[in-house]
PDB file of C-alpha atoms and ligand atoms in Angstrom:
ATOM      1  CA  MET A 210     -61.411  25.975 -27.065  1.00 45.00           C
ATOM      2  CA  TYR A 211     -61.498  26.347 -23.304  1.00 51.00           C
ATOM      3  CA  ILE A 212     -61.823  22.597 -22.701  1.00 50.00           C
ATOM      4  CA  SER A 213     -59.171  21.795 -25.195  1.00 58.00           C
ATOM      5  CA  PHE A 214     -56.794  24.278 -23.506  1.00 53.00           C
ATOM      6  CA  LYS A 215     -57.557  22.724 -20.125  1.00 57.00           C
ATOM      7  CA  LYS A 216     -56.934  19.267 -21.566  1.00 60.00           C
ATOM      8  CA  THR A 217     -53.653  20.381 -23.102  1.00 54.00           C
ATOM      9  CA  ALA A 218     -52.578  22.002 -19.863  1.00 53.00           C
ATOM     10  CA  LEU A 219     -53.451  18.847 -17.976  1.00 54.00           C
ATOM     11  CA  LEU A 220     -51.539  16.744 -20.465  1.00 54.00           C
ATOM     12  CA  VAL A 221     -48.463  18.990 -20.219  1.00 53.00           C
ATOM     13  CA  LEU A 222     -48.646  18.898 -16.433  1.00 50.00           C
ATOM     14  CA  SER A 223     -49.004  15.111 -16.436  1.00 58.00           C
ATOM     15  CA  ILE A 224     -46.004  14.692 -18.729  1.00 52.00           C
ATOM     16  CA  PHE A 225     -43.974  17.032 -16.523  1.00 52.00           C
ATOM     17  CA  PHE A 226     -45.046  15.065 -13.464  1.00 50.00           C
ATOM     18  CA  ILE A 227     -44.103  11.723 -15.046  1.00 50.00           C
ATOM     19  CA  ILE A 228     -40.726  13.048 -16.209  1.00 49.00           C
ATOM     20  CA  SER A 229     -39.925  14.393 -12.760  1.00 50.00           C
ATOM     21  CA  ILE A 230     -40.825  11.046 -11.172  1.00 46.00           C
ATOM     22  CA  ILE A 231     -38.622   9.193 -13.650  1.00 47.00           C
ATOM     23  CA  SER A 232     -35.669  11.529 -13.128  1.00 49.00           C
ATOM     24  CA  CYS A 233     -36.155  11.331  -9.380  1.00 43.00           C
ATOM     25  CA  ASN A 234     -36.101   7.545  -9.539  1.00 47.00           C
ATOM     26  CA  LYS A 235     -33.043   7.669 -11.747  1.00 45.00           C
ATOM     27  CA  LYS A 236     -31.264   9.846  -9.217  1.00 43.00           C
ATOM     28  CA  LYS A 237     -32.185   7.440  -6.448  1.00 42.00           C
ATOM     29  CA  LEU A 238     -30.954   4.518  -8.507  1.00 43.00           C
ATOM     30  CA  ILE A 239     -27.626   6.236  -9.184  1.00 40.00           C
ATOM     31  CA  GLU A 240     -27.217   7.085  -5.527  1.00 41.00           C
ATOM     32  CA  VAL A 241     -27.747   3.458  -4.547  1.00 44.00           C
ATOM     33  CA  VAL A 242     -25.258   2.248  -7.130  1.00 43.00           C
ATOM     34  CA  GLU A 243     -22.607   4.794  -6.276  1.00 46.00           C
ATOM     35  CA  VAL A 244     -22.754   4.429  -2.523  1.00 46.00           C
ATOM     36  CA  PRO A 245     -23.396   0.791  -1.712  1.00 51.00           C
ATOM     37  CA  LEU A 246     -23.665   0.722   2.043  1.00 53.00           C
ATOM     38  CA  PRO A 247     -22.499  -2.608   3.409  1.00 54.00           C
ATOM     39  CA  SER A 248     -24.726  -4.195   6.008  1.00 59.00           C
ATOM     40  CA  LYS A 249     -23.468  -4.572   9.543  1.00 55.00           C
ATOM     41  CA  GLU A 250     -22.696  -8.221   8.853  1.00 51.00           C
ATOM     42  CA  GLU A 251     -20.670  -7.434   5.722  1.00 54.00           C
ATOM     43  CA  LYS A 252     -18.611  -4.917   7.650  1.00 58.00           C
ATOM     44  CA  MET A 253     -17.653  -7.589  10.165  1.00 59.00           C
ATOM     45  CA  THR A 254     -16.632 -10.212   7.614  1.00 81.00           C
ATOM     46  CA  LEU A 255     -12.922 -10.435   6.997  1.00 90.00           C
ATOM     47  CA  GLY A 256     -11.440 -12.388   4.150  1.00 94.00           C
ATOM     48  CA  THR A 257      -8.177 -14.296   4.316  1.00 95.00           C
ATOM     49  CA  PRO A 258      -4.929 -13.343   2.585  1.00 96.00           C
ATOM     50  CA  GLU A 259      -4.714 -16.712   0.794  1.00 95.00           C
ATOM     51  CA  ASP A 260      -7.912 -15.911  -1.107  1.00 95.00           C
ATOM     52  CA  VAL A 261      -6.251 -12.882  -2.682  1.00 97.00           C
ATOM     53  CA  VAL A 262      -4.674 -13.779  -6.015  1.00 95.00           C
ATOM     54  CA  ALA A 263      -3.305 -11.433  -8.646  1.00 97.00           C
ATOM     55  CA  GLN A 264      -4.476 -11.706 -12.230  1.00 95.00           C
ATOM     56  CA  LYS A 265      -2.129 -13.888 -14.280  1.00 94.00           C
ATOM     57  CA  GLY A 266       0.999 -12.000 -15.258  1.00 97.00           C
ATOM     58  CA  ALA A 267       4.709 -11.464 -14.664  1.00 97.00           C
ATOM     59  CA  PHE A 268       4.449 -10.941 -10.884  1.00 98.00           C
ATOM     60  CA  GLU A 269       2.608 -12.525  -7.991  1.00 98.00           C
ATOM     61  CA  LEU A 270       1.670 -11.283  -4.545  1.00 98.00           C
ATOM     62  CA  VAL A 271       4.010 -12.047  -1.686  1.00 97.00           C
ATOM     63  CA  LYS A 272       2.250 -14.588   0.537  1.00 95.00           C
ATOM     64  CA  LEU A 273       1.006 -13.363   3.881  1.00 94.00           C
ATOM     65  CA  PRO A 274       0.948 -16.544   5.952  1.00 92.00           C
ATOM     66  CA  TYR A 275      -1.192 -15.004   8.708  1.00 96.00           C
ATOM     67  CA  LYS A 276      -4.741 -13.920   9.326  1.00 96.00           C
ATOM     68  CA  TYR A 277      -5.515 -10.232   8.972  1.00 97.00           C
ATOM     69  CA  ASP A 278      -6.353  -9.900  12.657  1.00 96.00           C
ATOM     70  CA  ASP A 279      -3.111 -11.548  13.827  1.00 97.00           C
ATOM     71  CA  PHE A 280      -1.399  -8.146  13.772  1.00 97.00           C
ATOM     72  CA  SER A 281      -3.844  -6.452  16.096  1.00 96.00           C
ATOM     73  CA  PRO A 282      -3.488  -4.151  17.989  1.00 96.00           C
ATOM     74  CA  ASN A 283      -0.284  -2.989  16.256  1.00 97.00           C
ATOM     75  CA  ILE A 284      -1.997  -3.030  12.862  1.00 98.00           C
ATOM     76  CA  ASP A 285      -5.768  -3.550  12.887  1.00 97.00           C
ATOM     77  CA  ALA A 286      -7.424  -6.273  10.816  1.00 97.00           C
ATOM     78  CA  VAL A 287      -9.417  -3.996   8.512  1.00 97.00           C
ATOM     79  CA  THR A 288      -6.328  -1.950   7.663  1.00 97.00           C
ATOM     80  CA  MET A 289      -4.395  -5.142   6.919  1.00 98.00           C
ATOM     81  CA  GLU A 290      -7.145  -6.477   4.698  1.00 98.00           C
ATOM     82  CA  ILE A 291      -7.699  -3.283   2.728  1.00 97.00           C
ATOM     83  CA  HIS A 292      -3.952  -2.759   2.353  1.00 98.00           C
ATOM     84  CA  TYR A 293      -3.191  -6.288   1.182  1.00 98.00           C
ATOM     85  CA  SER A 294      -6.300  -7.190  -0.782  1.00 97.00           C
ATOM     86  CA  ARG A 295      -6.935  -3.827  -2.425  1.00 97.00           C
ATOM     87  CA  HIS A 296      -3.918  -1.487  -2.508  1.00 98.00           C
ATOM     88  CA  TYR A 297      -1.230  -4.138  -3.006  1.00 98.00           C
ATOM     89  CA  LEU A 298      -3.392  -6.246  -5.319  1.00 98.00           C
ATOM     90  CA  THR A 299      -4.268  -3.228  -7.476  1.00 98.00           C
ATOM     91  CA  HIS A 300      -0.599  -2.265  -7.959  1.00 98.00           C
ATOM     92  CA  THR A 301       0.244  -5.878  -8.829  1.00 98.00           C
ATOM     93  CA  ASN A 302      -2.554  -6.234 -11.361  1.00 98.00           C
ATOM     94  CA  ASN A 303      -1.780  -2.841 -12.894  1.00 98.00           C
ATOM     95  CA  LEU A 304       1.917  -3.686 -13.207  1.00 98.00           C
ATOM     96  CA  ASN A 305       1.127  -7.033 -14.845  1.00 98.00           C
ATOM     97  CA  LYS A 306      -1.311  -5.342 -17.214  1.00 98.00           C
ATOM     98  CA  THR A 307       1.260  -2.701 -18.167  1.00 98.00           C
ATOM     99  CA  LEU A 308       3.941  -5.339 -18.837  1.00 98.00           C
ATOM    100  CA  ALA A 309       1.681  -7.812 -20.657  1.00 98.00           C
ATOM    101  CA  GLY A 310       2.781  -8.421 -24.227  1.00 97.00           C
ATOM    102  CA  THR A 311       5.781  -6.057 -24.053  1.00 97.00           C
ATOM    103  CA  GLU A 312       9.456  -7.018 -24.176  1.00 97.00           C
ATOM    104  CA  LYS A 313       9.711  -5.909 -20.542  1.00 97.00           C
ATOM    105  CA  GLU A 314       7.539  -8.806 -19.406  1.00 97.00           C
ATOM    106  CA  SER A 315      10.541 -11.115 -18.986  1.00 97.00           C
ATOM    107  CA  LEU A 316      12.700  -8.657 -16.991  1.00 98.00           C
ATOM    108  CA  THR A 317      13.391  -9.092 -13.283  1.00 98.00           C
ATOM    109  CA  ILE A 318      12.042  -6.594 -10.793  1.00 98.00           C
ATOM    110  CA  GLU A 319      15.573  -5.128 -10.400  1.00 97.00           C
ATOM    111  CA  GLU A 320      16.026  -4.761 -14.170  1.00 98.00           C
ATOM    112  CA  LEU A 321      12.653  -3.049 -14.453  1.00 98.00           C
ATOM    113  CA  HIS A 322      13.767  -0.530 -11.813  1.00 98.00           C
ATOM    114  CA  LYS A 323      17.088   0.077 -13.553  1.00 97.00           C
ATOM    115  CA  LYS A 324      15.361   0.734 -16.865  1.00 97.00           C
ATOM    116  CA  LEU A 325      12.548   2.822 -15.388  1.00 98.00           C
ATOM    117  CA  ASP A 326      11.804   6.098 -17.136  1.00 98.00           C
ATOM    118  CA  MET A 327      10.894   8.372 -14.208  1.00 98.00           C
ATOM    119  CA  SER A 328       8.588  10.408 -16.477  1.00 98.00           C
ATOM    120  CA  ASP A 329       6.414   7.318 -17.041  1.00 98.00           C
ATOM    121  CA  ALA A 330       3.996   7.941 -14.165  1.00 98.00           C
ATOM    122  CA  ASN A 331       1.961   4.753 -14.619  1.00 98.00           C
ATOM    123  CA  MET A 332       4.999   2.461 -14.608  1.00 98.00           C
ATOM    124  CA  ARG A 333       6.722   4.407 -11.797  1.00 98.00           C
ATOM    125  CA  ASN A 334       3.646   4.223  -9.572  1.00 98.00           C
ATOM    126  CA  ASN A 335       2.805   0.558 -10.134  1.00 98.00           C
ATOM    127  CA  LEU A 336       6.344  -0.819 -10.261  1.00 98.00           C
ATOM    128  CA  GLY A 337       7.103   0.976  -6.989  1.00 98.00           C
ATOM    129  CA  GLY A 338       3.688   0.101  -5.584  1.00 98.00           C
ATOM    130  CA  TYR A 339       4.305  -3.567  -6.286  1.00 98.00           C
ATOM    131  CA  TYR A 340       7.917  -3.705  -5.086  1.00 98.00           C
ATOM    132  CA  ASN A 341       7.405  -1.574  -1.974  1.00 98.00           C
ATOM    133  CA  HIS A 342       4.360  -3.446  -0.710  1.00 98.00           C
ATOM    134  CA  SER A 343       5.999  -6.810  -1.461  1.00 98.00           C
ATOM    135  CA  LEU A 344       8.891  -5.903   0.823  1.00 98.00           C
ATOM    136  CA  TYR A 345       6.596  -4.424   3.470  1.00 98.00           C
ATOM    137  CA  PHE A 346       4.405  -7.535   3.712  1.00 98.00           C
ATOM    138  CA  GLU A 347       7.399  -9.842   3.494  1.00 98.00           C
ATOM    139  CA  ILE A 348       9.117  -8.386   6.548  1.00 97.00           C
ATOM    140  CA  LEU A 349       5.956  -8.202   8.695  1.00 97.00           C
ATOM    141  CA  THR A 350       5.169 -10.818  11.305  1.00 97.00           C
ATOM    142  CA  PRO A 351       2.503 -10.695  14.039  1.00 96.00           C
ATOM    143  CA  LYS A 352       4.984 -11.244  16.838  1.00 89.00           C
ATOM    144  CA  GLY A 353       8.139  -9.530  15.773  1.00 88.00           C
ATOM    145  CA  ASP A 354      11.600 -10.296  17.107  1.00 85.00           C
ATOM    146  CA  ALA A 355      12.871  -7.580  19.381  1.00 84.00           C
ATOM    147  CA  LYS A 356      16.145  -7.001  17.567  1.00 92.00           C
ATOM    148  CA  PRO A 357      18.143  -7.975  14.502  1.00 94.00           C
ATOM    149  CA  ILE A 358      20.614 -10.827  14.750  1.00 88.00           C
ATOM    150  CA  ASP A 359      24.063 -11.888  13.534  1.00 91.00           C
ATOM    151  CA  SER A 360      25.758  -9.934  10.763  1.00 96.00           C
ATOM    152  CA  LEU A 361      22.965  -7.363  10.488  1.00 98.00           C
ATOM    153  CA  ALA A 362      23.078  -6.636  14.210  1.00 98.00           C
ATOM    154  CA  ALA A 363      26.839  -6.027  13.927  1.00 98.00           C
ATOM    155  CA  ARG A 364      26.457  -3.780  10.859  1.00 98.00           C
ATOM    156  CA  ILE A 365      23.727  -1.720  12.548  1.00 98.00           C
ATOM    157  CA  ALA A 366      26.002  -1.235  15.562  1.00 98.00           C
ATOM    158  CA  ARG A 367      28.874  -0.218  13.250  1.00 98.00           C
ATOM    159  CA  ASP A 368      26.862   2.203  11.085  1.00 98.00           C
ATOM    160  CA  PHE A 369      24.459   3.703  13.644  1.00 98.00           C
ATOM    161  CA  GLY A 370      26.291   3.264  16.946  1.00 98.00           C
ATOM    162  CA  SER A 371      23.598   1.019  18.459  1.00 98.00           C
ATOM    163  CA  PHE A 372      20.232  -0.564  17.681  1.00 97.00           C
ATOM    164  CA  GLU A 373      18.491   2.081  19.781  1.00 97.00           C
ATOM    165  CA  SER A 374      20.181   4.836  17.824  1.00 98.00           C
ATOM    166  CA  PHE A 375      19.152   3.179  14.535  1.00 98.00           C
ATOM    167  CA  LYS A 376      15.570   2.874  15.776  1.00 98.00           C
ATOM    168  CA  THR A 377      15.462   6.552  16.706  1.00 98.00           C
ATOM    169  CA  GLN A 378      16.885   7.687  13.362  1.00 98.00           C
ATOM    170  CA  PHE A 379      14.595   5.403  11.362  1.00 98.00           C
ATOM    171  CA  SER A 380      11.522   6.497  13.346  1.00 98.00           C
ATOM    172  CA  ASP A 381      12.436  10.174  12.960  1.00 98.00           C
ATOM    173  CA  ALA A 382      12.827   9.815   9.201  1.00 98.00           C
ATOM    174  CA  ALA A 383       9.464   8.022   8.914  1.00 98.00           C
ATOM    175  CA  THR A 384       7.734  10.600  11.116  1.00 98.00           C
ATOM    176  CA  LYS A 385       9.137  13.510   9.139  1.00 98.00           C
ATOM    177  CA  GLN A 386       8.404  12.148   5.639  1.00 97.00           C
ATOM    178  CA  PHE A 387       6.087  14.836   4.297  1.00 96.00           C
ATOM    179  CA  GLY A 388       2.829  13.426   2.915  1.00 96.00           C
ATOM    180  CA  SER A 389       2.611   9.945   1.458  1.00 98.00           C
ATOM    181  CA  GLY A 390       5.714   7.832   1.084  1.00 98.00           C
ATOM    182  CA  TRP A 391       8.090   5.278   2.497  1.00 98.00           C
ATOM    183  CA  THR A 392      11.095   5.065   4.814  1.00 98.00           C
ATOM    184  CA  TRP A 393      13.824   2.532   4.128  1.00 98.00           C
ATOM    185  CA  LEU A 394      16.820   0.772   5.565  1.00 98.00           C
ATOM    186  CA  VAL A 395      19.113   0.385   2.587  1.00 98.00           C
ATOM    187  CA  VAL A 396      22.387  -1.397   1.899  1.00 98.00           C
ATOM    188  CA  ASP A 397      24.376   0.915  -0.368  1.00 98.00           C
ATOM    189  CA  LYS A 398      26.985  -0.065  -2.980  1.00 95.00           C
ATOM    190  CA  THR A 399      29.771  -0.136  -0.379  1.00 96.00           C
ATOM    191  CA  GLY A 400      27.795  -2.339   2.016  1.00 97.00           C
ATOM    192  CA  LYS A 401      27.034   0.549   4.354  1.00 98.00           C
ATOM    193  CA  LEU A 402      23.562   0.784   5.891  1.00 98.00           C
ATOM    194  CA  GLN A 403      21.632   3.977   5.263  1.00 98.00           C
ATOM    195  CA  ILE A 404      18.208   5.316   6.196  1.00 98.00           C
ATOM    196  CA  THR A 405      16.290   7.222   3.563  1.00 98.00           C
ATOM    197  CA  SER A 406      12.722   8.249   2.673  1.00 98.00           C
ATOM    198  CA  THR A 407      10.990   8.503  -0.678  1.00 98.00           C
ATOM    199  CA  PRO A 408       7.727  10.182  -1.709  1.00 98.00           C
ATOM    200  CA  ASN A 409       4.672   8.369  -3.132  1.00 98.00           C
ATOM    201  CA  GLN A 410       5.663   4.915  -4.455  1.00 98.00           C
ATOM    202  CA  ASP A 411       9.296   5.772  -5.271  1.00 98.00           C
ATOM    203  CA  ASN A 412      12.071   3.631  -3.811  1.00 98.00           C
ATOM    204  CA  PRO A 413      15.891   3.467  -3.585  1.00 98.00           C
ATOM    205  CA  LEU A 414      16.150   1.091  -6.577  1.00 98.00           C
ATOM    206  CA  MET A 415      14.791   3.741  -8.919  1.00 98.00           C
ATOM    207  CA  PRO A 416      17.078   6.055 -10.913  1.00 98.00           C
ATOM    208  CA  LYS A 417      18.030   9.498  -9.553  1.00 96.00           C
ATOM    209  CA  GLN A 418      17.520   8.751  -5.840  1.00 97.00           C
ATOM    210  CA  ILE A 419      19.308  10.677  -3.095  1.00 97.00           C
ATOM    211  CA  VAL A 420      20.270   7.354  -1.480  1.00 98.00           C
ATOM    212  CA  SER A 421      20.548   4.388  -3.838  1.00 98.00           C
ATOM    213  CA  GLY A 422      20.862   0.784  -2.783  1.00 98.00           C
ATOM    214  CA  THR A 423      19.074  -2.420  -1.900  1.00 98.00           C
ATOM    215  CA  PRO A 424      16.201  -1.946   0.544  1.00 98.00           C
ATOM    216  CA  ILE A 425      16.010  -4.564   3.330  1.00 98.00           C
ATOM    217  CA  LEU A 426      13.362  -2.934   5.534  1.00 98.00           C
ATOM    218  CA  ALA A 427      10.440  -0.725   4.578  1.00 98.00           C
ATOM    219  CA  ILE A 428       7.670   1.123   6.369  1.00 98.00           C
ATOM    220  CA  ASP A 429       4.677   2.426   4.476  1.00 98.00           C
ATOM    221  CA  VAL A 430       3.713   5.840   5.854  1.00 98.00           C
ATOM    222  CA  TRP A 431       0.779   6.446   3.522  1.00 98.00           C
ATOM    223  CA  GLU A 432      -2.277   7.209   5.655  1.00 97.00           C
ATOM    224  CA  HIS A 433      -4.025   4.062   4.364  1.00 97.00           C
ATOM    225  CA  ALA A 434      -1.401   2.039   6.281  1.00 98.00           C
ATOM    226  CA  TYR A 435      -2.421   3.339   9.700  1.00 98.00           C
ATOM    227  CA  TYR A 436      -5.229   5.924   9.714  1.00 97.00           C
ATOM    228  CA  LEU A 437      -8.104   3.681  10.907  1.00 96.00           C
ATOM    229  CA  SER A 438      -6.342   2.903  14.194  1.00 97.00           C
ATOM    230  CA  TYR A 439      -4.004   5.805  14.658  1.00 97.00           C
ATOM    231  CA  GLN A 440      -5.687   8.709  12.819  1.00 96.00           C
ATOM    232  CA  SER A 441      -2.992  11.372  12.490  1.00 95.00           C
ATOM    233  CA  ASN A 442      -0.728   9.785  15.117  1.00 97.00           C
ATOM    234  CA  ARG A 443       1.833   8.429  12.662  1.00 97.00           C
ATOM    235  CA  LYS A 444       4.485   8.366  15.378  1.00 98.00           C
ATOM    236  CA  LYS A 445       2.549   5.778  17.389  1.00 98.00           C
ATOM    237  CA  TYR A 446       2.071   3.608  14.291  1.00 98.00           C
ATOM    238  CA  ILE A 447       5.808   3.705  13.610  1.00 98.00           C
ATOM    239  CA  SER A 448       6.571   2.795  17.197  1.00 98.00           C
ATOM    240  CA  ASN A 449       4.146  -0.175  17.070  1.00 98.00           C
ATOM    241  CA  PHE A 450       5.417  -1.219  13.632  1.00 98.00           C
ATOM    242  CA  PHE A 451       8.627  -2.155  15.454  1.00 97.00           C
ATOM    243  CA  ASN A 452       6.613  -4.882  17.259  1.00 97.00           C
ATOM    244  CA  CYS A 453       5.871  -6.489  13.875  1.00 97.00           C
ATOM    245  CA  ILE A 454       9.290  -6.647  12.224  1.00 98.00           C
ATOM    246  CA  ASN A 455      10.537 -10.067  11.189  1.00 97.00           C
ATOM    247  CA  TRP A 456      14.229  -9.353  11.842  1.00 97.00           C
ATOM    248  CA  LYS A 457      15.188 -12.859  10.773  1.00 95.00           C
ATOM    249  CA  LYS A 458      13.840 -12.056   7.314  1.00 96.00           C
ATOM    250  CA  VAL A 459      15.488  -8.620   7.274  1.00 97.00           C
ATOM    251  CA  SER A 460      18.800 -10.226   8.281  1.00 97.00           C
ATOM    252  CA  GLN A 461      18.479 -12.704   5.401  1.00 96.00           C
ATOM    253  CA  LYS A 462      17.912  -9.826   3.022  1.00 97.00           C
ATOM    254  CA  PHE A 463      20.981  -8.070   4.407  1.00 98.00           C
ATOM    255  CA  ASP A 464      23.149 -11.180   3.892  1.00 97.00           C
ATOM    256  CA  GLU A 465      21.912 -11.495   0.282  1.00 97.00           C
ATOM    257  CA  ALA A 466      22.597  -7.815  -0.383  1.00 97.00           C
ATOM    258  CA  ILE A 467      26.228  -7.925   0.766  1.00 96.00           C
ATOM    259  CA  LYS A 468      27.080 -11.203  -0.997  1.00 92.00           C
TER     260      LYS A 468
HETATM  261 MN1  MN3 B  98       0.411   1.112   1.031  1.00 58.64          MN
END
């Protein structure tokens, strides 16, 4: 009896021991899978924008004909890569997936905005996420022009007094946008330029906006757009963003909007 009890106890203990080893290993395995730590080398490797391609669908990524580190120090390379190849790409793929096989697949980006049901959170987030980032990356250039030109320069002077005054008002609006969102230079229905901000991925093409119109310039003030270099100093990021504006492109967009 005594031996048999000892044997049983030993067996129970052994089983307990084996189970705890297995569960410990499992935990370790899960930890490794959930937190894959990149090696030093991996951290240093940057991809190129041309390697980033959206899954086949209604919309494609705006090309970024630069290297990620061309924007440094105004926007650091890692921020550019993560922003373009992950955030922007994810919105694009999600939008394409949402539209796939529906009658909305053939609509233009403007029509999709016009028909947007603001209570449809998935569509609102990804349509805005796609449109907003497309404009943002389109108007960025590593060595920005100092000032707008031609008709846009004249309209800025008319509607804001001067370029400096516009810059101050735009920067203030972007600094004060509470939480995540965007600040815009918009051409309204009458052709007047207006500055406005929107929360999250909303934009001035969506229904029920305080300022409606065609955006020609956008700054992303989500923390993912600047936090690595600037931490909480959003103001500095906004100021340096002005070194990266392709005013020629913005002027083209203005001319198209007032046609
Ligand atoms: Mn963003």
